[in-house]
Short mmCIF file of C-alpha atoms in Angstrom, two decimals:
data_model
loop_
_atom_site.label_atom_id
_atom_site.label_comp_id
_atom_site.label_asym_id
_atom_site.label_seq_id
_atom_site.Cartn_x
_atom_site.Cartn_y
_atom_site.Cartn_z
CA MET A 1 -11.78 -10.76 -12.68
CA ASN A 2 -9.49 -11.95 -9.83
CA LYS A 3 -8.65 -8.36 -8.83
CA LYS A 4 -8.56 -9.33 -5.17
CA ASP A 5 -5.61 -11.65 -5.88
CA PHE A 6 -3.39 -8.67 -6.73
CA PRO A 7 -2.17 -6.77 -3.67
CA ILE A 8 -1.43 -3.57 -5.61
CA PHE A 9 -5.18 -3.03 -5.96
CA LYS A 10 -5.49 -2.42 -2.25
CA ASN A 11 -5.17 1.04 -3.70
CA ALA A 12 -8.76 0.94 -4.93
CA GLU A 13 -8.37 4.15 -6.92
CA LEU A 14 -5.73 2.68 -9.20
CA VAL A 15 -6.66 1.92 -12.80
CA TYR A 16 -3.79 0.07 -14.43
CA LEU A 17 -3.93 -0.22 -18.21
CA ASP A 18 -0.25 -0.56 -19.05
CA ASN A 19 -0.20 -4.34 -19.06
CA ALA A 20 1.65 -4.63 -22.36
CA ALA A 21 4.60 -3.01 -20.57
CA THR A 22 4.31 -5.21 -17.50
CA THR A 23 1.46 -6.83 -15.61
CA GLN A 24 0.78 -6.66 -11.90
CA LYS A 25 1.67 -9.72 -9.81
CA PRO A 26 -0.79 -11.91 -7.91
CA GLN A 27 -0.05 -12.70 -4.26
CA ILE A 28 0.54 -16.33 -5.15
CA VAL A 29 3.59 -15.37 -7.26
CA LEU A 30 4.98 -13.14 -4.53
CA ASP A 31 4.39 -15.91 -1.96
CA LYS A 32 6.32 -18.41 -4.04
CA MET A 33 9.33 -16.09 -4.31
CA ASN A 34 9.11 -15.39 -0.60
CA GLU A 35 8.91 -19.13 0.11
CA TYR A 36 12.22 -19.67 -1.72
CA TYR A 37 13.97 -16.88 0.17
CA THR A 38 12.60 -17.86 3.56
CA GLN A 39 12.57 -21.66 3.38
CA TYR A 40 15.13 -23.08 0.96
CA CYS A 41 17.27 -20.26 -0.38
CA SER A 42 20.40 -21.80 -1.86
CA ASN A 43 22.07 -22.15 -5.20
CA THR A 44 20.89 -24.66 -7.81
CA HIS A 45 22.70 -27.43 -9.67
CA ARG A 46 25.63 -27.40 -7.23
CA GLY A 47 26.61 -29.49 -4.23
CA SER A 48 24.40 -32.04 -2.60
CA HIS A 49 22.91 -30.51 0.52
CA ASP A 50 19.20 -30.70 1.09
CA LEU A 51 18.43 -27.03 0.61
CA GLY A 52 20.29 -26.99 -2.69
CA ASN A 53 18.48 -30.12 -3.80
CA ARG A 54 15.12 -28.56 -2.97
CA ALA A 55 15.96 -25.34 -4.83
CA THR A 56 17.19 -27.33 -7.85
CA GLN A 57 14.06 -29.47 -7.84
CA GLU A 58 11.80 -26.41 -7.71
CA TYR A 59 13.83 -24.72 -10.46
CA GLU A 60 13.59 -27.72 -12.77
CA ASP A 61 9.90 -28.15 -11.92
CA SER A 62 9.44 -24.62 -13.20
CA ARG A 63 11.14 -25.49 -16.46
CA ALA A 64 8.81 -28.46 -16.83
CA ALA A 65 5.74 -26.36 -16.07
CA ILE A 66 6.71 -23.67 -18.55
CA ALA A 67 7.36 -26.34 -21.21
CA LYS A 68 3.95 -27.86 -20.50
CA PHE A 69 2.29 -24.45 -20.79
CA MET A 70 3.76 -24.03 -24.26
CA LYS A 71 3.27 -27.73 -25.16
CA VAL A 72 6.93 -28.51 -25.78
CA THR A 73 9.43 -30.78 -24.04
CA THR A 74 11.24 -29.66 -20.91
CA ASP A 75 14.78 -29.67 -22.26
CA GLU A 76 13.74 -27.28 -25.04
CA ILE A 77 13.29 -24.42 -22.55
CA VAL A 78 16.26 -22.16 -21.86
CA PHE A 79 15.80 -19.60 -19.09
CA THR A 80 16.82 -16.07 -20.03
CA LYS A 81 16.39 -12.60 -18.53
CA GLY A 82 13.42 -12.12 -20.82
CA THR A 83 12.42 -11.89 -24.46
CA THR A 84 15.15 -9.37 -25.25
CA GLU A 85 17.90 -11.62 -23.97
CA ALA A 86 16.37 -14.62 -25.71
CA ILE A 87 16.58 -12.81 -29.06
CA ASN A 88 20.10 -11.58 -28.36
CA LEU A 89 21.13 -15.11 -27.40
CA LEU A 90 19.82 -16.47 -30.68
CA ALA A 91 21.44 -13.71 -32.70
CA SER A 92 24.77 -14.33 -31.07
CA SER A 93 24.77 -18.13 -30.79
CA TYR A 94 22.97 -19.17 -33.93
CA VAL A 95 21.93 -16.60 -36.49
CA LYS A 96 25.12 -14.58 -36.98
CA ASN A 97 27.14 -17.66 -38.03
CA ASN A 98 24.48 -19.46 -40.04
CA PHE A 99 22.49 -16.79 -41.89
CA ASP A 100 23.13 -13.67 -43.95
CA THR A 101 19.62 -12.27 -43.90
CA VAL A 102 16.96 -11.78 -41.24
CA ILE A 103 13.37 -11.19 -42.32
CA LEU A 104 11.30 -8.98 -40.01
CA SER A 105 7.92 -7.26 -40.22
CA GLU A 106 7.26 -3.53 -39.97
CA LEU A 107 5.49 -4.08 -36.66
CA GLU A 108 8.53 -5.21 -34.70
CA HIS A 109 9.57 -3.99 -31.27
CA HIS A 110 13.11 -2.57 -31.11
CA SER A 111 14.15 -5.75 -29.27
CA ASN A 112 13.47 -7.65 -32.47
CA ILE A 113 15.45 -5.23 -34.65
CA LEU A 114 18.54 -4.20 -32.73
CA PRO A 115 19.97 -7.68 -31.91
CA TRP A 116 20.18 -8.38 -35.65
CA GLN A 117 21.62 -4.98 -36.46
CA LEU A 118 24.30 -5.41 -33.79
CA HIS A 119 25.59 -8.44 -35.70
CA ASP A 120 25.51 -6.63 -39.06
CA LEU A 121 22.95 -9.02 -40.49
CA HIS A 122 21.14 -7.92 -43.63
CA ILE A 123 17.51 -7.11 -42.79
CA GLU A 124 14.53 -7.53 -45.10
CA VAL A 125 11.26 -6.01 -43.93
CA ILE A 126 7.78 -7.34 -44.73
CA PRO A 127 5.37 -4.41 -45.17
CA VAL A 128 1.96 -4.21 -43.53
CA ASP A 129 -1.29 -3.06 -45.12
CA LYS A 130 -3.55 -0.15 -44.08
CA ASP A 131 -4.92 -2.23 -41.19
CA LEU A 132 -1.38 -3.13 -40.12
CA ASN A 133 -1.66 -6.77 -41.21
CA ILE A 134 1.40 -8.37 -42.76
CA ILE A 135 1.06 -8.48 -46.56
CA LEU A 136 1.51 -12.19 -47.24
CA SER A 137 2.23 -11.72 -50.96
CA ALA A 138 5.09 -9.36 -50.05
CA TYR A 139 6.32 -11.95 -47.54
CA GLU A 140 6.29 -14.60 -50.24
CA GLU A 141 8.27 -12.34 -52.58
CA ILE A 142 10.91 -11.72 -49.91
CA LEU A 143 11.11 -15.46 -49.23
CA GLN A 144 11.55 -16.20 -52.94
CA LYS A 145 14.44 -13.75 -53.13
CA ASN A 146 15.97 -14.83 -49.81
CA PRO A 147 15.52 -18.58 -49.28
CA GLY A 148 17.39 -20.09 -46.34
CA SER A 149 17.10 -16.91 -44.28
CA PHE A 150 16.22 -16.43 -40.63
CA ILE A 151 12.75 -15.01 -39.92
CA SER A 152 11.81 -13.21 -36.71
CA ILE A 153 8.29 -11.87 -36.30
CA THR A 154 6.15 -10.83 -33.38
CA HIS A 155 3.15 -12.95 -32.42
CA ILE A 156 1.15 -9.93 -31.20
CA SER A 157 2.15 -6.33 -31.94
CA ASN A 158 2.92 -4.54 -28.69
CA ALA A 159 1.94 -1.20 -30.20
CA PHE A 160 -1.28 -2.08 -32.07
CA GLY A 161 -2.39 -5.51 -30.83
CA ILE A 162 -2.34 -7.12 -34.27
CA VAL A 163 -2.22 -10.92 -33.93
CA ASN A 164 -0.08 -12.27 -36.74
CA PRO A 165 -0.99 -15.52 -38.52
CA VAL A 166 1.92 -17.41 -37.00
CA LYS A 167 1.09 -20.84 -38.35
CA LYS A 168 0.86 -19.53 -41.91
CA LEU A 169 4.05 -17.49 -41.54
CA VAL A 170 5.91 -20.56 -40.24
CA GLU A 171 4.60 -22.80 -43.02
CA MET A 172 5.61 -20.32 -45.69
CA GLY A 173 9.02 -19.76 -44.09
CA HIS A 174 9.73 -23.47 -43.89
CA GLU A 175 8.79 -23.92 -47.57
CA TYR A 176 11.73 -21.65 -48.35
CA ASN A 177 14.09 -23.48 -46.02
CA CYS A 178 14.09 -20.69 -43.45
CA LYS A 179 14.19 -20.97 -39.66
CA ILE A 180 11.72 -18.85 -37.71
CA LEU A 181 11.59 -17.22 -34.32
CA ILE A 182 8.36 -15.81 -32.95
CA ASP A 183 8.56 -12.99 -30.40
CA GLY A 184 5.90 -14.08 -27.94
CA ALA A 185 6.33 -11.29 -25.38
CA GLN A 186 2.75 -10.05 -25.80
CA ALA A 187 1.22 -13.44 -26.56
CA LEU A 188 2.07 -15.41 -23.43
CA ALA A 189 -0.80 -13.89 -21.45
CA HIS A 190 -3.22 -13.62 -24.37
CA VAL A 191 -3.01 -16.81 -26.44
CA ASP A 192 -3.31 -20.52 -25.67
CA LEU A 193 0.05 -21.64 -26.94
CA ASP A 194 0.80 -24.90 -28.71
CA LEU A 195 4.28 -24.40 -30.11
CA LYS A 196 4.51 -27.90 -31.59
CA ASP A 197 1.33 -27.29 -33.54
CA LEU A 198 2.61 -23.90 -34.71
CA ASP A 199 5.88 -25.67 -35.65
CA VAL A 200 7.97 -22.60 -34.77
CA ASP A 201 11.72 -23.20 -34.53
CA PHE A 202 12.15 -20.73 -31.68
CA TYR A 203 9.81 -18.78 -29.42
CA ALA A 204 10.75 -16.07 -26.90
CA VAL A 205 8.77 -14.93 -23.84
CA SER A 206 9.01 -12.75 -20.71
CA ALA A 207 7.45 -13.75 -17.40
CA HIS A 208 6.63 -10.22 -16.29
CA LYS A 209 4.14 -9.63 -19.09
CA ALA A 210 2.18 -12.66 -17.91
CA TYR A 211 1.73 -11.93 -14.18
CA GLY A 212 5.21 -13.22 -13.35
CA PRO A 213 8.33 -11.53 -12.00
CA THR A 214 10.68 -9.26 -13.93
CA GLY A 215 14.16 -10.49 -14.82
CA VAL A 216 13.19 -13.88 -16.18
CA GLY A 217 11.91 -15.25 -19.44
CA ALA A 218 12.50 -18.17 -21.71
CA LEU A 219 13.69 -19.16 -25.12
CA TYR A 220 12.07 -22.23 -26.61
CA GLY A 221 14.13 -23.92 -29.32
CA LYS A 222 13.64 -27.21 -31.13
CA TYR A 223 16.13 -29.49 -29.40
CA GLU A 224 18.05 -30.38 -32.57
CA LEU A 225 18.61 -26.65 -33.12
CA LEU A 226 19.65 -25.94 -29.53
CA GLU A 227 22.19 -28.75 -29.93
CA VAL A 228 23.97 -27.10 -32.85
CA MET A 229 23.98 -23.59 -31.41
CA ASP A 230 27.19 -21.94 -30.22
CA LEU A 231 27.62 -21.18 -26.54
CA TYR A 232 26.33 -17.82 -25.34
CA GLN A 233 28.13 -17.08 -22.09
CA GLY A 234 30.65 -19.05 -20.06
CA GLY A 235 30.40 -19.54 -16.32
CA GLY A 236 29.38 -21.79 -13.48
CA SER A 237 26.97 -24.72 -13.81
CA MET A 238 27.06 -24.98 -17.61
CA ILE A 239 30.19 -27.14 -17.80
CA ASP A 240 30.98 -30.82 -17.94
CA ASP A 241 34.75 -30.44 -17.43
CA VAL A 242 37.13 -27.48 -17.30
CA ASN A 243 40.87 -27.41 -17.96
CA PHE A 244 43.12 -24.51 -18.86
CA GLU A 245 43.64 -26.10 -22.28
CA TYR A 246 40.05 -26.96 -23.11
CA SER A 247 36.62 -27.39 -21.54
CA THR A 248 33.52 -29.42 -22.26
CA PHE A 249 29.97 -28.42 -21.61
CA LEU A 250 26.62 -29.76 -20.49
CA ASP A 251 23.89 -30.51 -22.99
CA PRO A 252 21.17 -27.96 -23.80
CA PRO A 253 19.40 -26.27 -22.16
CA PHE A 254 21.91 -26.10 -19.27
CA ARG A 255 24.82 -25.02 -21.45
CA PHE A 256 23.00 -21.76 -22.14
CA GLU A 257 22.46 -20.92 -18.45
CA ALA A 258 25.86 -19.78 -17.16
CA GLY A 259 26.16 -18.48 -13.62
CA THR A 260 23.57 -18.29 -10.87
CA GLN A 261 20.13 -17.79 -12.33
CA PRO A 262 17.31 -15.62 -10.92
CA ILE A 263 16.02 -18.60 -8.95
CA ALA A 264 13.16 -16.94 -7.06
CA GLU A 265 11.94 -15.37 -10.30
CA VAL A 266 12.06 -18.67 -12.16
CA LEU A 267 9.89 -20.17 -9.42
CA GLY A 268 7.52 -17.21 -9.58
CA PHE A 269 7.30 -17.63 -13.37
CA LYS A 270 5.88 -21.13 -12.93
CA GLU A 271 3.29 -19.91 -10.42
CA ALA A 272 2.22 -17.15 -12.81
CA LEU A 273 1.61 -19.60 -15.64
CA LEU A 274 -0.25 -22.03 -13.38
CA TYR A 275 -2.36 -19.09 -12.26
CA ILE A 276 -3.19 -18.21 -15.88
CA GLN A 277 -4.15 -21.84 -16.52
CA LYS A 278 -6.49 -21.81 -13.54
CA THR A 279 -8.21 -18.60 -14.65
CA LYS A 280 -11.07 -19.75 -16.84
CA GLY A 281 -12.38 -17.41 -19.48
CA LEU A 282 -9.34 -15.13 -19.35
CA HIS A 283 -8.95 -14.62 -23.09
CA ALA A 284 -12.67 -14.03 -23.61
CA HIS A 285 -12.61 -11.49 -20.78
CA ASN A 286 -9.72 -9.58 -22.36
CA ALA A 287 -11.35 -9.72 -25.79
CA SER A 288 -14.59 -8.28 -24.44
CA LEU A 289 -12.67 -5.45 -22.74
CA LEU A 290 -10.94 -4.62 -25.99
CA ASP A 291 -14.23 -4.57 -27.90
CA TYR A 292 -15.83 -2.38 -25.25
CA ALA A 293 -12.90 0.03 -25.19
CA LYS A 294 -12.96 0.34 -28.96
CA LYS A 295 -16.70 1.03 -28.99
CA GLU A 296 -16.36 3.71 -26.29
CA LEU A 297 -13.32 5.31 -27.93
CA LEU A 298 -15.18 5.58 -31.23
CA ASN A 299 -17.73 7.82 -29.48
CA LEU A 300 -15.04 10.39 -28.75
CA GLU A 301 -14.67 13.41 -30.95
CA ASP A 302 -11.51 13.54 -33.09
CA ILE A 303 -10.48 9.99 -32.23
CA ILE A 304 -7.89 8.37 -34.49
CA LEU A 305 -7.62 4.58 -34.49
CA TYR A 306 -4.97 2.87 -36.57
CA THR A 307 -6.54 -0.42 -37.56
CA GLN A 308 -9.95 -1.83 -38.34
CA ALA A 309 -8.58 -5.37 -38.17
CA LYS A 310 -10.50 -7.98 -36.17
CA ASN A 311 -7.41 -10.05 -35.37
CA VAL A 312 -6.41 -7.82 -32.47
CA SER A 313 -5.64 -8.83 -28.91
CA GLY A 314 -4.40 -7.29 -25.68
CA ASN A 315 -4.08 -3.64 -26.59
CA ILE A 316 -5.56 -0.78 -28.55
CA SER A 317 -3.72 2.34 -29.71
CA PHE A 318 -5.19 5.71 -30.58
CA ASN A 319 -4.69 9.46 -30.69
CA ILE A 320 -6.93 12.49 -30.32
CA SER A 321 -6.49 14.80 -33.28
CA GLY A 322 -4.62 18.01 -32.41
CA ILE A 323 -3.58 16.87 -28.94
CA HIS A 324 -0.18 15.46 -28.00
CA HIS A 325 -0.31 11.94 -26.59
CA ASP A 326 2.19 12.86 -23.87
CA ASP A 327 -0.16 15.52 -22.47
CA ILE A 328 -2.93 12.94 -22.31
CA GLY A 329 -0.66 10.43 -20.57
CA ILE A 330 0.32 12.91 -17.85
CA LEU A 331 -3.24 14.12 -17.23
CA LEU A 332 -4.60 10.58 -17.05
CA SER A 333 -1.86 9.62 -14.63
CA LYS A 334 -2.90 12.52 -12.38
CA GLN A 335 -6.37 10.95 -12.39
CA ASN A 336 -4.94 7.57 -11.26
CA ILE A 337 -5.10 6.01 -14.69
CA MET A 338 -1.83 4.44 -15.71
CA LEU A 339 -1.46 3.83 -19.39
CA ARG A 340 1.31 4.16 -21.90
CA THR A 341 1.87 6.97 -24.34
CA GLY A 342 4.72 7.23 -26.80
CA HIS A 343 6.29 5.12 -29.50
CA HIS A 344 6.10 1.86 -27.50
CA CYS A 345 9.62 0.91 -28.65
CA ALA A 346 8.29 0.45 -32.18
CA LEU A 347 9.62 3.54 -33.96
CA PRO A 348 9.66 2.11 -37.52
CA ILE A 349 5.89 1.52 -37.60
CA MET A 350 5.29 4.94 -35.98
CA LYS A 351 7.38 6.54 -38.72
CA LYS A 352 5.45 4.65 -41.38
CA LEU A 353 2.22 6.03 -39.91
CA GLY A 354 3.77 9.52 -39.72
CA ILE A 355 3.26 9.85 -35.97
CA ASN A 356 5.48 10.27 -32.92
CA GLY A 357 3.44 7.96 -30.77
CA THR A 358 0.04 6.84 -29.58
CA ILE A 359 -2.02 6.43 -26.44
CA ARG A 360 -2.25 2.72 -25.66
CA LEU A 361 -4.69 0.85 -23.46
CA SER A 362 -3.51 -2.68 -22.71
CA PHE A 363 -5.56 -5.16 -20.76
CA ALA A 364 -5.18 -7.86 -18.14
CA MET A 365 -7.50 -10.10 -16.14
CA TYR A 366 -8.04 -7.58 -13.33
CA ASN A 367 -9.32 -4.86 -15.65
CA SER A 368 -13.02 -4.20 -15.93
CA LYS A 369 -15.49 -2.20 -17.98
CA GLU A 370 -15.54 0.22 -15.06
CA ASP A 371 -11.82 0.86 -15.64
CA ILE A 372 -12.59 1.75 -19.23
CA ASP A 373 -15.49 4.01 -18.21
CA LYS A 374 -13.20 5.83 -15.78
CA THR A 375 -10.57 6.16 -18.51
CA ILE A 376 -13.04 7.66 -20.96
CA ARG A 377 -14.25 10.17 -18.34
CA ALA A 378 -10.63 11.09 -17.54
CA LEU A 379 -9.84 11.38 -21.24
CA ASN A 380 -12.74 13.75 -21.77
CA LYS A 381 -11.54 15.88 -18.90
CA ALA A 382 -7.96 15.93 -20.24
CA VAL A 383 -9.14 16.90 -23.71
CA ARG A 384 -11.24 19.76 -22.28
CA MET A 385 -8.16 21.05 -20.43
CA LEU A 386 -5.92 20.84 -23.46
CA ARG A 387 -8.20 22.40 -26.05
CA MET B 1 13.68 35.94 -15.57
CA SER B 2 13.79 38.49 -12.83
CA ASP B 3 16.00 40.15 -10.26
CA ARG B 4 15.24 37.38 -7.80
CA SER B 5 17.87 34.77 -6.99
CA ILE B 6 17.39 31.27 -8.36
CA LEU B 7 16.46 29.91 -4.93
CA ASP B 8 13.97 32.73 -4.33
CA GLU B 9 12.38 32.04 -7.69
CA ILE B 10 12.05 28.31 -6.90
CA SER B 11 10.54 29.18 -3.54
CA LEU B 12 8.09 31.64 -5.10
CA LEU B 13 7.06 29.11 -7.75
CA SER B 14 6.62 26.48 -5.09
CA ASP B 15 4.26 28.80 -3.19
CA GLU B 16 2.34 29.52 -6.40
CA LEU B 17 1.93 25.82 -7.20
CA ASP B 18 0.96 25.00 -3.61
CA LEU B 19 -2.05 27.30 -3.94
CA PHE B 20 -3.75 24.58 -5.95
CA ASP B 21 -5.48 22.05 -3.74
CA ASP B 22 -6.52 19.97 -6.71
CA VAL B 23 -3.71 18.45 -8.72
CA MET B 24 -5.71 18.90 -11.93
CA ASP B 25 -5.92 22.65 -11.25
CA LYS B 26 -2.16 22.69 -10.89
CA TYR B 27 -1.78 21.05 -14.28
CA GLU B 28 -4.32 23.41 -15.80
CA TYR B 29 -2.00 26.21 -14.67
CA ILE B 30 1.02 24.45 -16.20
CA ILE B 31 -0.91 24.02 -19.45
CA GLU B 32 -1.61 27.77 -19.42
CA LEU B 33 2.11 28.41 -18.94
CA GLY B 34 2.75 26.11 -21.88
CA LYS B 35 0.34 28.07 -24.05
CA GLN B 36 2.16 31.28 -23.09
CA LEU B 37 5.65 30.03 -24.03
CA SER B 38 6.97 32.39 -26.71
CA PRO B 39 7.39 30.63 -30.05
CA LEU B 40 10.94 29.47 -30.71
CA ASP B 41 12.53 30.65 -33.93
CA LYS B 42 12.53 27.90 -36.55
CA GLN B 43 16.34 28.02 -36.89
CA PHE B 44 16.62 26.51 -33.40
CA LYS B 45 14.22 23.63 -34.05
CA THR B 46 17.03 21.38 -35.23
CA ASN B 47 18.70 18.27 -33.85
CA LEU B 48 21.46 20.42 -32.41
CA PHE B 49 19.02 22.05 -30.01
CA LYS B 50 16.73 19.07 -29.46
CA VAL B 51 16.66 17.74 -25.92
CA GLN B 52 17.10 13.98 -25.80
CA GLY B 53 14.84 11.62 -23.93
CA CYS B 54 11.60 13.51 -24.38
CA GLN B 55 8.29 11.76 -24.86
CA SER B 56 7.45 14.95 -26.72
CA GLN B 57 9.85 17.15 -28.64
CA ILE B 58 11.64 19.96 -26.84
CA TRP B 59 14.22 22.30 -28.30
CA LEU B 60 16.34 24.42 -25.99
CA HIS B 61 18.34 27.39 -27.23
CA PRO B 62 20.76 28.67 -24.60
CA TYR B 63 22.76 31.86 -25.14
CA GLU B 64 24.98 34.24 -23.23
CA LYS B 65 24.58 38.01 -23.06
CA GLU B 66 26.76 40.26 -20.99
CA GLY B 67 27.93 37.46 -18.73
CA LYS B 68 24.45 36.10 -18.04
CA LEU B 69 22.76 33.04 -19.49
CA TYR B 70 19.37 33.06 -21.16
CA PHE B 71 17.22 30.20 -22.35
CA GLU B 72 14.43 29.99 -24.87
CA ALA B 73 12.64 26.84 -25.85
CA GLY B 74 9.94 25.28 -27.94
CA GLY B 75 8.02 22.05 -27.89
CA ASP B 76 5.04 20.19 -29.26
CA ALA B 77 3.25 19.14 -26.06
CA LEU B 78 1.61 21.68 -23.77
CA ILE B 79 2.56 20.29 -20.36
CA ALA B 80 6.19 19.83 -21.36
CA LYS B 81 6.16 23.43 -22.64
CA GLY B 82 4.68 24.59 -19.33
CA LEU B 83 7.40 22.78 -17.39
CA VAL B 84 10.02 24.23 -19.70
CA GLN B 85 8.57 27.68 -19.04
CA ILE B 86 9.00 27.05 -15.31
CA LEU B 87 12.66 26.12 -15.77
CA ILE B 88 13.26 29.17 -17.93
CA ARG B 89 11.72 31.37 -15.28
CA ILE B 90 14.06 29.86 -12.70
CA TYR B 91 17.34 29.80 -14.60
CA SER B 92 17.21 32.50 -17.28
CA GLY B 93 19.06 35.75 -16.57
CA HIS B 94 21.62 34.37 -14.14
CA THR B 95 25.37 33.99 -14.35
CA PRO B 96 26.91 30.57 -14.98
CA LEU B 97 28.26 30.57 -11.43
CA GLU B 98 24.86 31.31 -9.91
CA ILE B 99 23.40 28.36 -11.81
CA MET B 100 26.26 26.01 -10.97
CA GLU B 101 26.04 26.91 -7.29
CA THR B 102 22.35 25.96 -7.17
CA ASP B 103 21.72 22.34 -6.28
CA SER B 104 19.17 21.13 -8.84
CA SER B 105 17.60 18.89 -6.19
CA THR B 106 16.09 22.11 -4.76
CA LEU B 107 13.54 21.74 -7.58
CA LYS B 108 11.96 18.93 -5.54
CA GLU B 109 10.25 21.75 -3.63
CA LEU B 110 8.02 22.17 -6.69
CA HIS B 111 6.56 18.67 -6.21
CA LEU B 112 6.39 18.10 -9.95
CA SER B 113 7.22 14.45 -10.64
CA GLU B 114 7.92 15.23 -14.30
CA ILE B 115 10.78 17.49 -13.25
CA ILE B 116 12.27 15.56 -10.35
CA SER B 117 12.24 12.00 -11.66
CA SER B 118 15.42 11.21 -13.51
CA GLY B 119 14.22 8.49 -15.84
CA ARG B 120 16.01 8.04 -19.12
CA GLN B 121 12.84 9.10 -20.93
CA ASN B 122 12.55 12.25 -18.89
CA GLY B 123 13.13 15.17 -21.21
CA ILE B 124 12.71 17.75 -18.49
CA ALA B 125 15.54 16.13 -16.54
CA SER B 126 17.61 16.13 -19.75
CA MET B 127 16.82 19.79 -20.24
CA LEU B 128 17.96 20.56 -16.72
CA LYS B 129 21.19 18.73 -17.42
CA ARG B 130 21.69 20.85 -20.54
CA ILE B 131 21.16 24.06 -18.59
CA TYR B 132 23.83 23.01 -16.09
CA THR B 133 26.19 21.79 -18.82
CA PHE B 134 25.82 25.09 -20.68
CA ALA B 135 26.51 26.98 -17.45
CA LYS B 136 29.64 24.90 -16.85
CA GLU B 137 30.90 25.29 -20.40
CA THR B 138 30.25 29.03 -20.45
CA SER B 139 31.89 29.43 -17.08
CA ALA B 140 34.97 27.59 -18.36
CA SER B 141 35.16 29.71 -21.50
CA GLN B 142 34.63 32.91 -19.49
CA THR B 143 37.48 31.85 -17.19
CA ALA B 144 39.65 31.03 -20.20
CA THR B 145 38.86 34.39 -21.78
CA THR B 146 39.57 36.17 -18.53
CA SER B 147 42.88 34.31 -18.11
CA PHE B 148 43.76 34.98 -21.75
CA ALA B 149 42.95 38.67 -21.32
CA LYS B 150 44.95 38.70 -18.11
CA GLU B 151 47.91 37.01 -19.83
CA ARG B 152 47.74 39.59 -22.62
CA GLU B 153 47.64 42.31 -19.99
CA ASP B 154 50.64 40.73 -18.27
CA GLU B 155 52.54 40.57 -21.55
CA LYS B 156 52.37 44.36 -21.77
CA PHE B 157 54.58 44.61 -18.74
#
C-alpha cells in the first residue's frame, strides 16, 4: 500500500525488506524538511524574529503531535537522537544514581544492554521460553529478589518480532516498586500506542523506523520523573540563568535538549507520524504480510524458524540449514532484494540459540505479497547456487 | 600467487570477472573459488587470527618465507571465502614493499562492492587492512634486522 508515496520506489526493481533497520521515507516527510530549509530555516527557542518564531512553533507543534500519537502530554516528550540516546540519557540522568539493578530480557538489542553496562549497573536477565516469549514466572522471581529495581524491556524484538506483554510487565514491575522503560524502537510503526493505558514510566522511540528521518527520536517520561532527573548535557537553550558561580535551568522537557536540535528532522518526524495515522489498515496489512511470508517460508526445504509464537509483529527471522546467512544476504542483494542478515545487534539471544545470525524479513506499508514471492524465488536461486 | 606483479594480477582478475555479463554468474564463480579455498589448519582458527568486522567468520594466517609474505585463510561462508581467495591470489608471494607500494584502491577495478566498501562490518576490508599492516610490520622488522646485521658487521671493523 502507498508505494507511490515513496520516491525510492521509482526504482521499480527494488524490494526493500529491511524495515526493522530503517524504513523508507514518503515524499511528504522529505517535503516538510525541505520546507523548513527553504522557507523558515532558523534556530529555535532563541531571539524574536519571525523566522525563528515560525521554526520554534513548528518544532513545538511536532512535540505536541508526537505526544498525541503516543497519548501522553506534550511536556513529557524529550527529543533525542533516537532510541539509543534516549536509553543512554536515562541511564546517565536517572538510573545510575537511583538504582543498583537493571532487569532486562534475553531478547534485548545491544542498545538496551550497553548503556547499563557502561554505568556498572548490576544486570538481571529474564529468560525466554522455546518460542522466545518472556517467562513470566522467572520475571516474578527476579522481581521478588530485586524489588525497587529499574526494568528495561523491548516492546517488539528487533530480531524475532516477538511482541512482549507490556501492560502485564509494567503491572508486575510496579507491584515490586520498580520503574520501567519500554524500548519502542520497533513498535512505533507497528502498534497503536497508548502509553498512559500501558502505564509505562518511560518509552523510547526512533523516527527513522517509522517512516521519519534519521537522527531524531524521543524519550517519553512521566512528568514527575522527568522533574527529578539529573541534567544530561549542558548547552544553549536549556537554561534559565547562567553565572560563573551557578546556573539555573528550564523545566523539562527543555532542560534535556541542550544545543541546536535537528530541527528539520523533528519536523519530518511529525509528518511521518501523521502519515501513519492517515494510513488505514496499516497494522492489518503488515500482519497479513508476515503470515504470508511465514507460510511461504515453511514450504522451503531445510527452513529453520525460531518461534511458533502468534504474538509476532513486523519481522520474521530464519535460516536455511547448512547455508550461511551472509551468503544468502549477498545473493539476494544481487537480485535487488534488500534484507538483513546477521546478529541484528542482539548477540545474547543469538548465543542462547547457538547461532551466529539469521536472515530477517521486516515489513512496512509499501511491501506486498509480490515482494515476498520475489524473495522466495531469489532465495531458491541462492540456495541452488550455494549447495 | 604467481610471478605476476600485484597490479597485473588485479588487472587479470578484473578481466576474468568482467567476462560475466550476469552478476549472478559472477557470484557463482566467486562461490566456486570459495569452495576451492584450501582448508585452514585448526591451530589458526583462533581469536588471534580472526578478522574483525565480518558478518561471517574469517581467519587469516599471514607468514613470511624468504623475504616474501604468504597468506592462508579460512571461513564459514562461501562468498566471503571466495573473496578471500581473490585477495590471497593478489597479495600472496610478494615482498612487504611490493604490497605497501600498491594502493589498495586499485581493487576498485574488480567492481566487487564487498571488497571496496569500507563499512565497519566489512570483514573483507578488515582483512585487507590486516594484509597491509602485516606487510608494514614485517617490513619494519626486516629493516631492523638488516640494520642490526649491518651494525654487527660494522662492529667487526
